[in-house]
Amino acid sequence: MKITGLNVYQIDLPMKEGSYSWANQSFTSFDSTVVEIKTSEGISGYGEICPLGPSYLPAYAEGARVGIKKLAESLFGQDPSNLNNVNLLMDKALKGHPYVKSAIDVACWDILGKLTGQPIYNLLGGKLQDKIKLFKVISKSTPEIMKEKIIEYQEQGFRQFQMKVGENPSLDIKRINFVAEQLNEGNILGADANCGWKQHEALRVVNAIPGSDIYIEQPCTTYEECLVVRQHTNLPMILDECIDSVHTFLRAYSDKSVDIINLKIGRMGGLTKSKILRDLCVSVGISMTIEDTWGSQIGDAAIAHLAHSTPTEFHFQSSAFHEYTTAVTASNPPRIDNGYMSCNESPGLGILPNLESLGSPVLKLHP
Ligand code: MG
């Protein structure tokens, strides 16, 4: 089996609730890229990468498409079912840029699944949980609106929440207190600053809410700042943006600075490398939020397959981004029900791309 061509699609993902806001950023829509890899056997595989705007991580939507074009040259004629070789070739052709490689890697897993007749979760080690616990994002807004949102989302059946903070520490303390007061017994709340606080601001917040039963996520930009915050609080710490490789995780683990990591498939460069970090975390006893840097039905399927093959006790939560957007890139996506999502048993990702909404490819790459 050989890769004969790649089609690249661009699609906008508008927000159902109008906007998606965190720290000092707010978007009404995200720019997503879908890759279709065509093969000599007539099987096509799909993957998606959607950076959360151009200044969240060192990644941007147009860059994904330019990078995919660059990588395609090294992939023509190669066997997509040999995932290790595909990743070696991509790393040889382009240093870094994991987000560019992610959709290609996922599309190759989709092909491997279709070739073998297996859902990807079986190929990632086997299904360990039937349904994936989701968290609901409470977008950054006024404390009053955020309080109303958690009440509404709990009525919809969600049990885990990630409230967006990371702006003004005084206002963030008020936001956390307003939302935490409404949390039903047994439900779980995290306050995600998305790198938004300076070190002194993060210390003010964690000192102001010492008795709260909440998690703190990525308070500051650098790992070193997050480490200082960690050393001054007993609140459980989730690291997200600064865990971008096995190396950064090993450092955090060795420093005892992290209780949970946020594993984003796009930041690791696809499912192949995410599986390595996932298995390492399980081996050493660190739990994971498993998600991506945004996306739609296709990206959510990759999240769901990785989470299905993760032990329940180490899977903290996941996101289903297609719940937040009006766009539909595929039918047959993971089903969302009462705060959980689950994949079907179809081979590969199990989705059917919606070619009508994807439109014509913006890039048709052939040897
Ligand atoms: Mg986060």
PDB file of C-alpha atoms in Angstrom, residues 189-323:
ATOM      1  CA  LEU A 189     -14.137  21.896  38.822  1.00  0.00           C
ATOM      2  CA  GLY A 190     -10.865  23.142  37.383  1.00  0.00           C
ATOM      3  CA  ALA A 191      -9.756  26.745  36.903  1.00  0.00           C
ATOM      4  CA  ASP A 192      -7.666  26.972  33.730  1.00  0.00           C
ATOM      5  CA  ALA A 193      -5.600  30.148  33.375  1.00  0.00           C
ATOM      6  CA  ASN A 194      -4.127  29.077  30.017  1.00  0.00           C
ATOM      7  CA  CYS A 195      -0.773  30.745  30.905  1.00  0.00           C
ATOM      8  CA  GLY A 196      -2.605  34.027  31.634  1.00  0.00           C
ATOM      9  CA  TRP A 197      -1.267  34.928  35.088  1.00  0.00           C
ATOM     10  CA  LYS A 198       2.098  36.361  35.987  1.00  0.00           C
ATOM     11  CA  GLN A 199       3.716  34.406  38.809  1.00  0.00           C
ATOM     12  CA  HIS A 200       2.693  36.913  41.512  1.00  0.00           C
ATOM     13  CA  GLU A 201      -0.882  36.992  40.204  1.00  0.00           C
ATOM     14  CA  ALA A 202      -1.158  33.201  40.285  1.00  0.00           C
ATOM     15  CA  LEU A 203       0.121  33.204  43.874  1.00  0.00           C
ATOM     16  CA  ARG A 204      -2.550  35.751  44.824  1.00  0.00           C
ATOM     17  CA  VAL A 205      -5.271  33.537  43.369  1.00  0.00           C
ATOM     18  CA  VAL A 206      -4.134  30.259  44.951  1.00  0.00           C
ATOM     19  CA  ASN A 207      -3.641  32.023  48.307  1.00  0.00           C
ATOM     20  CA  ALA A 208      -7.167  33.474  48.113  1.00  0.00           C
ATOM     21  CA  ILE A 209      -8.895  30.125  47.476  1.00  0.00           C
ATOM     22  CA  PRO A 210      -6.926  27.693  49.674  1.00  0.00           C
ATOM     23  CA  GLY A 211      -9.914  25.683  50.915  1.00  0.00           C
ATOM     24  CA  SER A 212     -11.625  25.296  47.547  1.00  0.00           C
ATOM     25  CA  ASP A 213     -12.039  21.806  46.146  1.00  0.00           C
ATOM     26  CA  ILE A 214     -10.705  22.718  42.703  1.00  0.00           C
ATOM     27  CA  TYR A 215      -7.849  22.012  40.341  1.00  0.00           C
ATOM     28  CA  ILE A 216      -5.524  24.729  39.028  1.00  0.00           C
ATOM     29  CA  GLU A 217      -4.473  24.389  35.379  1.00  0.00           C
ATOM     30  CA  GLN A 218      -1.406  25.981  33.722  1.00  0.00           C
ATOM     31  CA  PRO A 219      -1.347  29.155  35.823  1.00  0.00           C
ATOM     32  CA  CYS A 220       1.600  30.802  34.016  1.00  0.00           C
ATOM     33  CA  THR A 221       3.418  30.670  30.695  1.00  0.00           C
ATOM     34  CA  THR A 222       6.651  28.944  31.608  1.00  0.00           C
ATOM     35  CA  TYR A 223       7.216  25.669  33.389  1.00  0.00           C
ATOM     36  CA  GLU A 224       9.482  27.443  35.896  1.00  0.00           C
ATOM     37  CA  GLU A 225       6.736  29.879  36.927  1.00  0.00           C
ATOM     38  CA  CYS A 226       4.211  27.028  37.245  1.00  0.00           C
ATOM     39  CA  LEU A 227       6.723  25.175  39.445  1.00  0.00           C
ATOM     40  CA  VAL A 228       6.916  28.137  41.856  1.00  0.00           C
ATOM     41  CA  VAL A 229       3.104  28.275  42.040  1.00  0.00           C
ATOM     42  CA  ARG A 230       3.034  24.548  42.667  1.00  0.00           C
ATOM     43  CA  GLN A 231       5.499  24.931  45.541  1.00  0.00           C
ATOM     44  CA  HIS A 232       3.157  27.437  47.222  1.00  0.00           C
ATOM     45  CA  THR A 233      -0.203  25.695  46.979  1.00  0.00           C
ATOM     46  CA  ASN A 234      -1.811  22.430  48.030  1.00  0.00           C
ATOM     47  CA  LEU A 235      -4.364  22.617  45.210  1.00  0.00           C
ATOM     48  CA  PRO A 236      -3.868  19.822  42.651  1.00  0.00           C
ATOM     49  CA  MET A 237      -1.949  21.046  39.582  1.00  0.00           C
ATOM     50  CA  ILE A 238      -2.694  20.277  35.946  1.00  0.00           C
ATOM     51  CA  LEU A 239       0.007  21.191  33.430  1.00  0.00           C
ATOM     52  CA  ASP A 240      -1.079  21.730  29.849  1.00  0.00           C
ATOM     53  CA  GLU A 241       0.674  24.173  27.492  1.00  0.00           C
ATOM     54  CA  CYS A 242       4.188  23.497  28.846  1.00  0.00           C
ATOM     55  CA  ILE A 243       3.929  19.699  28.454  1.00  0.00           C
ATOM     56  CA  ASP A 244       4.825  19.450  24.786  1.00  0.00           C
ATOM     57  CA  SER A 245       7.007  16.332  24.759  1.00  0.00           C
ATOM     58  CA  VAL A 246       8.063  13.259  26.710  1.00  0.00           C
ATOM     59  CA  HIS A 247      11.090  15.281  27.870  1.00  0.00           C
ATOM     60  CA  THR A 248       9.053  18.108  29.418  1.00  0.00           C
ATOM     61  CA  PHE A 249       6.790  15.541  31.089  1.00  0.00           C
ATOM     62  CA  LEU A 250       9.751  13.635  32.541  1.00  0.00           C
ATOM     63  CA  ARG A 251      11.115  16.861  34.012  1.00  0.00           C
ATOM     64  CA  ALA A 252       7.759  17.757  35.589  1.00  0.00           C
ATOM     65  CA  TYR A 253       7.333  14.229  36.939  1.00  0.00           C
ATOM     66  CA  SER A 254      10.810  14.249  38.413  1.00  0.00           C
ATOM     67  CA  ASP A 255      10.182  17.671  40.040  1.00  0.00           C
ATOM     68  CA  LYS A 256       6.858  16.377  41.481  1.00  0.00           C
ATOM     69  CA  SER A 257       5.260  19.489  39.999  1.00  0.00           C
ATOM     70  CA  VAL A 258       2.270  17.875  38.276  1.00  0.00           C
ATOM     71  CA  ASP A 259      -0.732  15.778  39.301  1.00  0.00           C
ATOM     72  CA  ILE A 260      -2.484  15.600  35.932  1.00  0.00           C
ATOM     73  CA  ILE A 261      -1.314  16.474  32.442  1.00  0.00           C
ATOM     74  CA  ASN A 262      -3.399  17.765  29.612  1.00  0.00           C
ATOM     75  CA  LEU A 263      -2.426  15.603  26.647  1.00  0.00           C
ATOM     76  CA  LYS A 264      -3.276  17.379  23.409  1.00  0.00           C
ATOM     77  CA  ILE A 265      -2.901  15.195  20.319  1.00  0.00           C
ATOM     78  CA  GLY A 266      -1.901  18.096  18.041  1.00  0.00           C
ATOM     79  CA  ARG A 267       0.794  19.323  20.427  1.00  0.00           C
ATOM     80  CA  MET A 268       2.402  15.865  20.519  1.00  0.00           C
ATOM     81  CA  GLY A 269       2.265  15.437  16.734  1.00  0.00           C
ATOM     82  CA  GLY A 270      -0.484  12.828  16.412  1.00  0.00           C
ATOM     83  CA  LEU A 271      -1.694   9.588  17.946  1.00  0.00           C
ATOM     84  CA  THR A 272       1.629   7.729  17.581  1.00  0.00           C
ATOM     85  CA  LYS A 273       3.486  10.070  19.934  1.00  0.00           C
ATOM     86  CA  SER A 274       0.443  10.693  22.140  1.00  0.00           C
ATOM     87  CA  LYS A 275       0.249   6.935  22.767  1.00  0.00           C
ATOM     88  CA  ILE A 276       3.869   6.956  24.000  1.00  0.00           C
ATOM     89  CA  LEU A 277       3.140   9.746  26.502  1.00  0.00           C
ATOM     90  CA  ARG A 278      -0.215   8.203  27.460  1.00  0.00           C
ATOM     91  CA  ASP A 279       1.395   4.841  28.234  1.00  0.00           C
ATOM     92  CA  LEU A 280       4.229   6.524  30.148  1.00  0.00           C
ATOM     93  CA  CYS A 281       1.737   8.473  32.289  1.00  0.00           C
ATOM     94  CA  VAL A 282      -0.195   5.284  33.065  1.00  0.00           C
ATOM     95  CA  SER A 283       3.071   3.527  33.973  1.00  0.00           C
ATOM     96  CA  VAL A 284       4.091   6.189  36.510  1.00  0.00           C
ATOM     97  CA  GLY A 285       0.599   6.962  37.832  1.00  0.00           C
ATOM     98  CA  ILE A 286      -0.198  10.379  36.387  1.00  0.00           C
ATOM     99  CA  SER A 287      -3.760  10.944  35.154  1.00  0.00           C
ATOM    100  CA  MET A 288      -4.639  12.726  31.935  1.00  0.00           C
ATOM    101  CA  THR A 289      -7.058  15.071  30.310  1.00  0.00           C
ATOM    102  CA  ILE A 290      -7.059  13.756  26.741  1.00  0.00           C
ATOM    103  CA  GLU A 291      -7.998  16.284  24.085  1.00  0.00           C
ATOM    104  CA  ASP A 292      -6.652  18.494  21.323  1.00  0.00           C
ATOM    105  CA  THR A 293      -6.103  22.168  20.499  1.00  0.00           C
ATOM    106  CA  TRP A 294      -9.708  22.337  19.185  1.00  0.00           C
ATOM    107  CA  GLY A 295     -11.349  20.762  16.169  1.00  0.00           C
ATOM    108  CA  SER A 296     -14.630  19.213  15.076  1.00  0.00           C
ATOM    109  CA  GLN A 297     -16.102  15.742  14.491  1.00  0.00           C
ATOM    110  CA  ILE A 298     -12.937  14.307  12.892  1.00  0.00           C
ATOM    111  CA  GLY A 299     -10.573  15.557  15.594  1.00  0.00           C
ATOM    112  CA  ASP A 300     -12.988  14.463  18.322  1.00  0.00           C
ATOM    113  CA  ALA A 301     -12.958  10.919  16.944  1.00  0.00           C
ATOM    114  CA  ALA A 302      -9.158  10.778  17.389  1.00  0.00           C
ATOM    115  CA  ILE A 303      -9.550  12.042  20.982  1.00  0.00           C
ATOM    116  CA  ALA A 304     -12.230   9.443  21.689  1.00  0.00           C
ATOM    117  CA  HIS A 305     -10.166   6.513  20.344  1.00  0.00           C
ATOM    118  CA  LEU A 306      -7.153   7.476  22.469  1.00  0.00           C
ATOM    119  CA  ALA A 307      -9.361   7.919  25.532  1.00  0.00           C
ATOM    120  CA  HIS A 308     -11.269   4.623  24.947  1.00  0.00           C
ATOM    121  CA  SER A 309      -7.920   2.782  25.107  1.00  0.00           C
ATOM    122  CA  THR A 310      -6.827   4.543  28.336  1.00  0.00           C
ATOM    123  CA  PRO A 311      -7.543   3.013  31.780  1.00  0.00           C
ATOM    124  CA  THR A 312     -10.549   4.738  33.393  1.00  0.00           C
ATOM    125  CA  GLU A 313      -8.614   5.478  36.595  1.00  0.00           C
ATOM    126  CA  PHE A 314      -5.991   7.466  34.653  1.00  0.00           C
ATOM    127  CA  HIS A 315      -8.419   9.217  32.327  1.00  0.00           C
ATOM    128  CA  PHE A 316      -9.413  12.428  34.091  1.00  0.00           C
ATOM    129  CA  GLN A 317     -11.591  13.881  31.331  1.00  0.00           C
ATOM    130  CA  SER A 318     -11.823  14.760  27.626  1.00  0.00           C
ATOM    131  CA  SER A 319     -13.286  17.432  25.367  1.00  0.00           C
ATOM    132  CA  ALA A 320     -15.774  16.997  22.545  1.00  0.00           C
ATOM    133  CA  PHE A 321     -15.264  20.171  20.552  1.00  0.00           C
ATOM    134  CA  HIS A 322     -17.944  19.464  17.957  1.00  0.00           C
ATOM    135  CA  GLU A 323     -20.411  20.195  20.693  1.00  0.00           C
TER     136      GLU A 323
END
